[in-house]
JSON list of C-alpha atoms in Angstrom, two decimals:
[
{"chain": "A", "resi": 1, "resn": "MET", "atom": "CA", "xyz": [10.86, -4.68, 7.08]},
{"chain": "A", "resi": 2, "resn": "PRO", "atom": "CA", "xyz": [9.47, -0.27, 7.82]},
{"chain": "A", "resi": 3, "resn": "PRO", "atom": "CA", "xyz": [7.76, 1.11, 4.98]},
{"chain": "A", "resi": 4, "resn": "ALA", "atom": "CA", "xyz": [11.00, 3.33, 3.32]},
{"chain": "A", "resi": 5, "resn": "GLU", "atom": "CA", "xyz": [10.39, 6.90, 3.40]},
{"chain": "A", "resi": 6, "resn": "PRO", "atom": "CA", "xyz": [8.91, 8.27, 0.23]},
{"chain": "A", "resi": 7, "resn": "PRO", "atom": "CA", "xyz": [11.10, 9.28, -2.56]},
{"chain": "A", "resi": 8, "resn": "VAL", "atom": "CA", "xyz": [11.26, 13.03, -3.94]},
{"chain": "A", "resi": 9, "resn": "GLY", "atom": "CA", "xyz": [11.42, 14.14, -7.41]},
{"chain": "A", "resi": 10, "resn": "PRO", "atom": "CA", "xyz": [9.40, 12.96, -10.59]},
{"chain": "A", "resi": 11, "resn": "ALA", "atom": "CA", "xyz": [7.96, 9.62, -10.59]},
{"chain": "A", "resi": 12, "resn": "ALA", "atom": "CA", "xyz": [7.48, 6.93, -13.30]},
{"chain": "A", "resi": 13, "resn": "VAL", "atom": "CA", "xyz": [4.94, 5.08, -12.76]},
{"chain": "A", "resi": 14, "resn": "LEU", "atom": "CA", "xyz": [4.55, 1.89, -14.66]},
{"chain": "A", "resi": 15, "resn": "ASP", "atom": "CA", "xyz": [2.33, -0.08, -16.06]},
{"chain": "A", "resi": 16, "resn": "ALA", "atom": "CA", "xyz": [1.67, -4.04, -16.66]},
{"chain": "A", "resi": 17, "resn": "GLU", "atom": "CA", "xyz": [3.26, -3.22, -20.61]},
{"chain": "A", "resi": 18, "resn": "ALA", "atom": "CA", "xyz": [5.56, -1.07, -19.10]},
{"chain": "A", "resi": 19, "resn": "LEU", "atom": "CA", "xyz": [6.72, -3.97, -17.04]},
{"chain": "A", "resi": 20, "resn": "SER", "atom": "CA", "xyz": [7.01, -6.21, -19.12]},
{"chain": "A", "resi": 21, "resn": "VAL", "atom": "CA", "xyz": [8.81, -3.84, -21.19]},
{"chain": "A", "resi": 22, "resn": "LEU", "atom": "CA", "xyz": [11.63, -3.30, -18.92]},
{"chain": "A", "resi": 23, "resn": "ALA", "atom": "CA", "xyz": [11.18, -7.62, -17.93]},
{"chain": "A", "resi": 24, "resn": "SER", "atom": "CA", "xyz": [11.72, -8.95, -21.49]},
{"chain": "A", "resi": 25, "resn": "PRO", "atom": "CA", "xyz": [14.13, -6.56, -22.29]},
{"chain": "A", "resi": 26, "resn": "ARG", "atom": "CA", "xyz": [14.52, -8.94, -25.95]},
{"chain": "A", "resi": 27, "resn": "GLU", "atom": "CA", "xyz": [11.58, -8.96, -26.79]},
{"chain": "A", "resi": 28, "resn": "ARG", "atom": "CA", "xyz": [10.54, -5.31, -26.74]},
{"chain": "A", "resi": 29, "resn": "GLY", "atom": "CA", "xyz": [12.18, -3.21, -29.23]},
{"chain": "A", "resi": 30, "resn": "ALA", "atom": "CA", "xyz": [11.71, 0.25, -29.76]},
{"chain": "A", "resi": 31, "resn": "ALA", "atom": "CA", "xyz": [9.51, 0.31, -26.71]},
{"chain": "A", "resi": 32, "resn": "LEU", "atom": "CA", "xyz": [12.17, -0.98, -24.09]},
{"chain": "A", "resi": 33, "resn": "ARG", "atom": "CA", "xyz": [14.94, 1.55, -25.83]},
{"chain": "A", "resi": 34, "resn": "ARG", "atom": "CA", "xyz": [11.54, 4.01, -24.84]},
{"chain": "A", "resi": 35, "resn": "ALA", "atom": "CA", "xyz": [10.91, 2.54, -21.56]},
{"chain": "A", "resi": 36, "resn": "GLN", "atom": "CA", "xyz": [14.57, 3.06, -20.95]},
{"chain": "A", "resi": 37, "resn": "ALA", "atom": "CA", "xyz": [15.20, 6.64, -22.41]},
{"chain": "A", "resi": 38, "resn": "VAL", "atom": "CA", "xyz": [12.41, 8.18, -19.59]},
{"chain": "A", "resi": 39, "resn": "LEU", "atom": "CA", "xyz": [13.67, 6.05, -17.18]},
{"chain": "A", "resi": 40, "resn": "GLU", "atom": "CA", "xyz": [16.73, 7.44, -17.78]},
{"chain": "A", "resi": 41, "resn": "ALA", "atom": "CA", "xyz": [15.46, 11.49, -17.76]},
{"chain": "A", "resi": 42, "resn": "ILE", "atom": "CA", "xyz": [13.87, 10.26, -14.26]},
{"chain": "A", "resi": 43, "resn": "GLU", "atom": "CA", "xyz": [16.58, 9.26, -12.49]},
{"chain": "A", "resi": 44, "resn": "ARG", "atom": "CA", "xyz": [18.72, 12.83, -13.77]},
{"chain": "A", "resi": 45, "resn": "ARG", "atom": "CA", "xyz": [15.95, 14.76, -12.07]},
{"chain": "A", "resi": 46, "resn": "ALA", "atom": "CA", "xyz": [16.91, 12.71, -9.02]},
{"chain": "A", "resi": 47, "resn": "GLY", "atom": "CA", "xyz": [13.39, 10.83, -9.15]},
{"chain": "A", "resi": 48, "resn": "TYR", "atom": "CA", "xyz": [12.54, 6.99, -9.28]},
{"chain": "A", "resi": 49, "resn": "ALA", "atom": "CA", "xyz": [10.32, 4.40, -10.41]},
{"chain": "A", "resi": 50, "resn": "VAL", "atom": "CA", "xyz": [7.13, 2.65, -9.20]},
{"chain": "A", "resi": 51, "resn": "VAL", "atom": "CA", "xyz": [4.98, 0.07, -9.69]},
{"chain": "A", "resi": 52, "resn": "PRO", "atom": "CA", "xyz": [1.31, -0.05, -8.49]},
{"chain": "A", "resi": 53, "resn": "ALA", "atom": "CA", "xyz": [1.22, -3.06, -6.51]},
{"chain": "A", "resi": 54, "resn": "PRO", "atom": "CA", "xyz": [-2.36, -4.36, -9.01]},
{"chain": "A", "resi": 55, "resn": "ILE", "atom": "CA", "xyz": [-0.11, -4.39, -11.62]},
{"chain": "A", "resi": 56, "resn": "LEU", "atom": "CA", "xyz": [1.35, -7.54, -9.94]},
{"chain": "A", "resi": 57, "resn": "ALA", "atom": "CA", "xyz": [-1.95, -9.38, -10.28]},
{"chain": "A", "resi": 58, "resn": "GLU", "atom": "CA", "xyz": [-1.25, -8.97, -14.71]},
{"chain": "A", "resi": 59, "resn": "THR", "atom": "CA", "xyz": [2.04, -9.63, -15.03]},
{"chain": "A", "resi": 60, "resn": "SER", "atom": "CA", "xyz": [3.17, -12.03, -12.23]},
{"chain": "A", "resi": 61, "resn": "ARG", "atom": "CA", "xyz": [0.21, -14.79, -12.79]},
{"chain": "A", "resi": 62, "resn": "THR", "atom": "CA", "xyz": [3.38, -17.63, -13.44]},
{"chain": "A", "resi": 63, "resn": "ARG", "atom": "CA", "xyz": [6.63, -18.72, -11.83]},
{"chain": "A", "resi": 64, "resn": "ALA", "atom": "CA", "xyz": [8.35, -18.17, -14.87]},
{"chain": "A", "resi": 65, "resn": "ARG", "atom": "CA", "xyz": [7.45, -14.72, -15.38]},
{"chain": "A", "resi": 66, "resn": "ARG", "atom": "CA", "xyz": [7.22, -13.84, -11.72]},
{"chain": "A", "resi": 67, "resn": "ALA", "atom": "CA", "xyz": [11.14, -14.34, -11.63]},
{"chain": "A", "resi": 68, "resn": "VAL", "atom": "CA", "xyz": [12.25, -12.36, -14.31]},
{"chain": "A", "resi": 69, "resn": "ILE", "atom": "CA", "xyz": [9.27, -9.14, -13.43]},
{"chain": "A", "resi": 70, "resn": "ASP", "atom": "CA", "xyz": [10.80, -9.30, -10.27]},
{"chain": "A", "resi": 71, "resn": "ARG", "atom": "CA", "xyz": [14.90, -9.21, -11.17]},
{"chain": "A", "resi": 72, "resn": "VAL", "atom": "CA", "xyz": [13.50, -5.34, -12.52]},
{"chain": "A", "resi": 73, "resn": "LEU", "atom": "CA", "xyz": [11.72, -5.13, -9.01]},
{"chain": "A", "resi": 74, "resn": "GLN", "atom": "CA", "xyz": [15.06, -5.17, -7.18]},
{"chain": "A", "resi": 75, "resn": "SER", "atom": "CA", "xyz": [15.29, -1.46, -8.44]},
{"chain": "A", "resi": 76, "resn": "VAL", "atom": "CA", "xyz": [11.58, -0.48, -8.50]},
{"chain": "A", "resi": 77, "resn": "ARG", "atom": "CA", "xyz": [9.25, 0.08, -5.85]},
{"chain": "A", "resi": 78, "resn": "VAL", "atom": "CA", "xyz": [6.29, -1.38, -5.27]},
{"chain": "A", "resi": 79, "resn": "VAL", "atom": "CA", "xyz": [3.43, 1.33, -4.54]},
{"chain": "A", "resi": 80, "resn": "SER", "atom": "CA", "xyz": [0.73, -0.37, -1.91]},
{"chain": "A", "resi": 81, "resn": "THR", "atom": "CA", "xyz": [-2.66, 0.42, -2.92]},
{"chain": "A", "resi": 82, "resn": "ASP", "atom": "CA", "xyz": [-4.47, 1.74, 0.46]},
{"chain": "A", "resi": 83, "resn": "ARG", "atom": "CA", "xyz": [-8.33, 3.77, 0.79]},
{"chain": "A", "resi": 84, "resn": "VAL", "atom": "CA", "xyz": [-7.04, 6.93, -0.95]},
{"chain": "A", "resi": 85, "resn": "ILE", "atom": "CA", "xyz": [-5.90, 5.02, -4.17]},
{"chain": "A", "resi": 86, "resn": "ALA", "atom": "CA", "xyz": [-9.11, 3.11, -4.10]},
{"chain": "A", "resi": 87, "resn": "GLU", "atom": "CA", "xyz": [-11.45, 5.39, -3.97]},
{"chain": "A", "resi": 88, "resn": "THR", "atom": "CA", "xyz": [-9.49, 8.03, -6.21]},
{"chain": "A", "resi": 89, "resn": "ALA", "atom": "CA", "xyz": [-9.65, 4.90, -9.46]},
{"chain": "A", "resi": 90, "resn": "GLY", "atom": "CA", "xyz": [-13.04, 4.72, -8.45]},
{"chain": "A", "resi": 91, "resn": "VAL", "atom": "CA", "xyz": [-13.72, 8.39, -9.32]},
{"chain": "A", "resi": 92, "resn": "LEU", "atom": "CA", "xyz": [-11.37, 8.59, -12.05]},
{"chain": "A", "resi": 93, "resn": "LEU", "atom": "CA", "xyz": [-13.27, 5.85, -13.26]},
{"chain": "A", "resi": 94, "resn": "GLU", "atom": "CA", "xyz": [-17.08, 7.40, -12.55]},
{"chain": "A", "resi": 95, "resn": "ALA", "atom": "CA", "xyz": [-15.56, 10.58, -14.49]},
{"chain": "A", "resi": 96, "resn": "THR", "atom": "CA", "xyz": [-14.83, 9.18, -17.56]},
{"chain": "A", "resi": 97, "resn": "GLY", "atom": "CA", "xyz": [-18.22, 6.76, -17.26]},
{"chain": "A", "resi": 98, "resn": "MET", "atom": "CA", "xyz": [-15.29, 4.02, -17.41]},
{"chain": "A", "resi": 99, "resn": "ASP", "atom": "CA", "xyz": [-16.35, 0.59, -16.20]},
{"chain": "A", "resi": 100, "resn": "SER", "atom": "CA", "xyz": [-14.24, -1.87, -13.37]},
{"chain": "A", "resi": 101, "resn": "ALA", "atom": "CA", "xyz": [-12.34, -3.78, -16.68]},
{"chain": "A", "resi": 102, "resn": "ASN", "atom": "CA", "xyz": [-10.17, -0.51, -16.43]},
{"chain": "A", "resi": 103, "resn": "ALA", "atom": "CA", "xyz": [-10.43, -0.86, -12.45]},
{"chain": "A", "resi": 104, "resn": "ILE", "atom": "CA", "xyz": [-6.26, -1.46, -12.95]},
{"chain": "A", "resi": 105, "resn": "ASP", "atom": "CA", "xyz": [-5.53, 1.48, -15.54]},
{"chain": "A", "resi": 106, "resn": "ALA", "atom": "CA", "xyz": [-7.48, 3.54, -12.78]},
{"chain": "A", "resi": 107, "resn": "PHE", "atom": "CA", "xyz": [-5.06, 2.61, -10.26]},
{"chain": "A", "resi": 108, "resn": "VAL", "atom": "CA", "xyz": [-2.52, 3.53, -12.09]},
{"chain": "A", "resi": 109, "resn": "VAL", "atom": "CA", "xyz": [-3.55, 7.14, -12.62]},
{"chain": "A", "resi": 110, "resn": "ALA", "atom": "CA", "xyz": [-4.80, 6.71, -9.21]},
{"chain": "A", "resi": 111, "resn": "THR", "atom": "CA", "xyz": [-0.82, 6.37, -7.89]},
{"chain": "A", "resi": 112, "resn": "ALA", "atom": "CA", "xyz": [0.18, 9.02, -9.91]},
{"chain": "A", "resi": 113, "resn": "ALA", "atom": "CA", "xyz": [-2.24, 11.51, -8.60]},
{"chain": "A", "resi": 114, "resn": "GLN", "atom": "CA", "xyz": [-0.77, 10.48, -5.59]},
{"chain": "A", "resi": 115, "resn": "MET", "atom": "CA", "xyz": [2.84, 11.68, -6.52]},
{"chain": "A", "resi": 116, "resn": "PRO", "atom": "CA", "xyz": [3.87, 15.31, -6.73]},
{"chain": "A", "resi": 117, "resn": "GLU", "atom": "CA", "xyz": [5.44, 14.59, -10.39]},
{"chain": "A", "resi": 118, "resn": "ALA", "atom": "CA", "xyz": [3.98, 11.32, -12.43]},
{"chain": "A", "resi": 119, "resn": "VAL", "atom": "CA", "xyz": [4.78, 10.19, -15.92]},
{"chain": "A", "resi": 120, "resn": "ILE", "atom": "CA", "xyz": [2.51, 6.84, -16.70]},
{"chain": "A", "resi": 121, "resn": "LEU", "atom": "CA", "xyz": [4.75, 4.01, -19.00]},
{"chain": "A", "resi": 122, "resn": "THR", "atom": "CA", "xyz": [1.84, 2.92, -20.87]},
{"chain": "A", "resi": 123, "resn": "ALA", "atom": "CA", "xyz": [0.86, 0.89, -24.15]},
{"chain": "A", "resi": 124, "resn": "ASP", "atom": "CA", "xyz": [-2.35, 1.46, -23.14]},
{"chain": "A", "resi": 125, "resn": "VAL", "atom": "CA", "xyz": [-2.49, 5.58, -24.10]},
{"chain": "A", "resi": 126, "resn": "ASP", "atom": "CA", "xyz": [-5.88, 4.89, -24.95]},
{"chain": "A", "resi": 127, "resn": "ASP", "atom": "CA", "xyz": [-7.07, 4.27, -21.86]},
{"chain": "A", "resi": 128, "resn": "ILE", "atom": "CA", "xyz": [-4.96, 5.73, -19.43]},
{"chain": "A", "resi": 129, "resn": "ALA", "atom": "CA", "xyz": [-4.93, 9.40, -20.81]},
{"chain": "A", "resi": 130, "resn": "PRO", "atom": "CA", "xyz": [-8.25, 9.47, -20.59]},
{"chain": "A", "resi": 131, "resn": "LEU", "atom": "CA", "xyz": [-8.10, 8.77, -16.99]},
{"chain": "A", "resi": 132, "resn": "ALA", "atom": "CA", "xyz": [-5.33, 10.79, -16.16]},
{"chain": "A", "resi": 133, "resn": "ALA", "atom": "CA", "xyz": [-6.88, 13.84, -18.27]},
{"chain": "A", "resi": 134, "resn": "SER", "atom": "CA", "xyz": [-8.09, 16.78, -15.38]},
{"chain": "A", "resi": 135, "resn": "LEU", "atom": "CA", "xyz": [-4.71, 15.71, -13.66]},
{"chain": "A", "resi": 136, "resn": "ARG", "atom": "CA", "xyz": [-1.76, 18.67, -14.85]},
{"chain": "A", "resi": 137, "resn": "HIS", "atom": "CA", "xyz": [1.47, 16.74, -12.19]},
{"chain": "A", "resi": 138, "resn": "VAL", "atom": "CA", "xyz": [0.57, 13.64, -14.47]},
{"chain": "A", "resi": 139, "resn": "GLU", "atom": "CA", "xyz": [1.69, 13.21, -17.84]},
{"chain": "A", "resi": 140, "resn": "VAL", "atom": "CA", "xyz": [1.31, 10.17, -19.62]},
{"chain": "A", "resi": 141, "resn": "GLN", "atom": "CA", "xyz": [3.98, 8.67, -21.96]},
{"chain": "A", "resi": 142, "resn": "ALA", "atom": "CA", "xyz": [3.47, 5.99, -24.93]},
{"chain": "A", "resi": 143, "resn": "LEU", "atom": "CA", "xyz": [5.61, 3.19, -24.87]},
{"chain": "A", "resi": 144, "resn": "ALA", "atom": "CA", "xyz": [5.33, 2.78, -29.39]}
]
């Protein structure tokens, strides 16, 4: 299948917890309501939701979990990690003094950095916010 044209409008970039919240709504309460509210606001502005491909390594480790995640991915675009995103993630890690333990977080922020306007949905604000601090077009929204 040929790659879809990139959508226009603001992007909601989901980290592992945001994707998990949407995949398991009964378990998540307030975090789910917050994630849904942000996604609805993005949609009203003709935006779209994306998941960086490395997030799937965290969220899809079992067959049962993959089935639940796959339902969410029917309405969310998975963004492949290319060289630009990978190198941007490395630059962000270097700039913040973080190491490879934060690589997945850096991929999330590097993916958002490629969008004209983005909101990162995360429960991991303490790690994501420093990585995104220099990106004026990227907002970090806590799920909790």
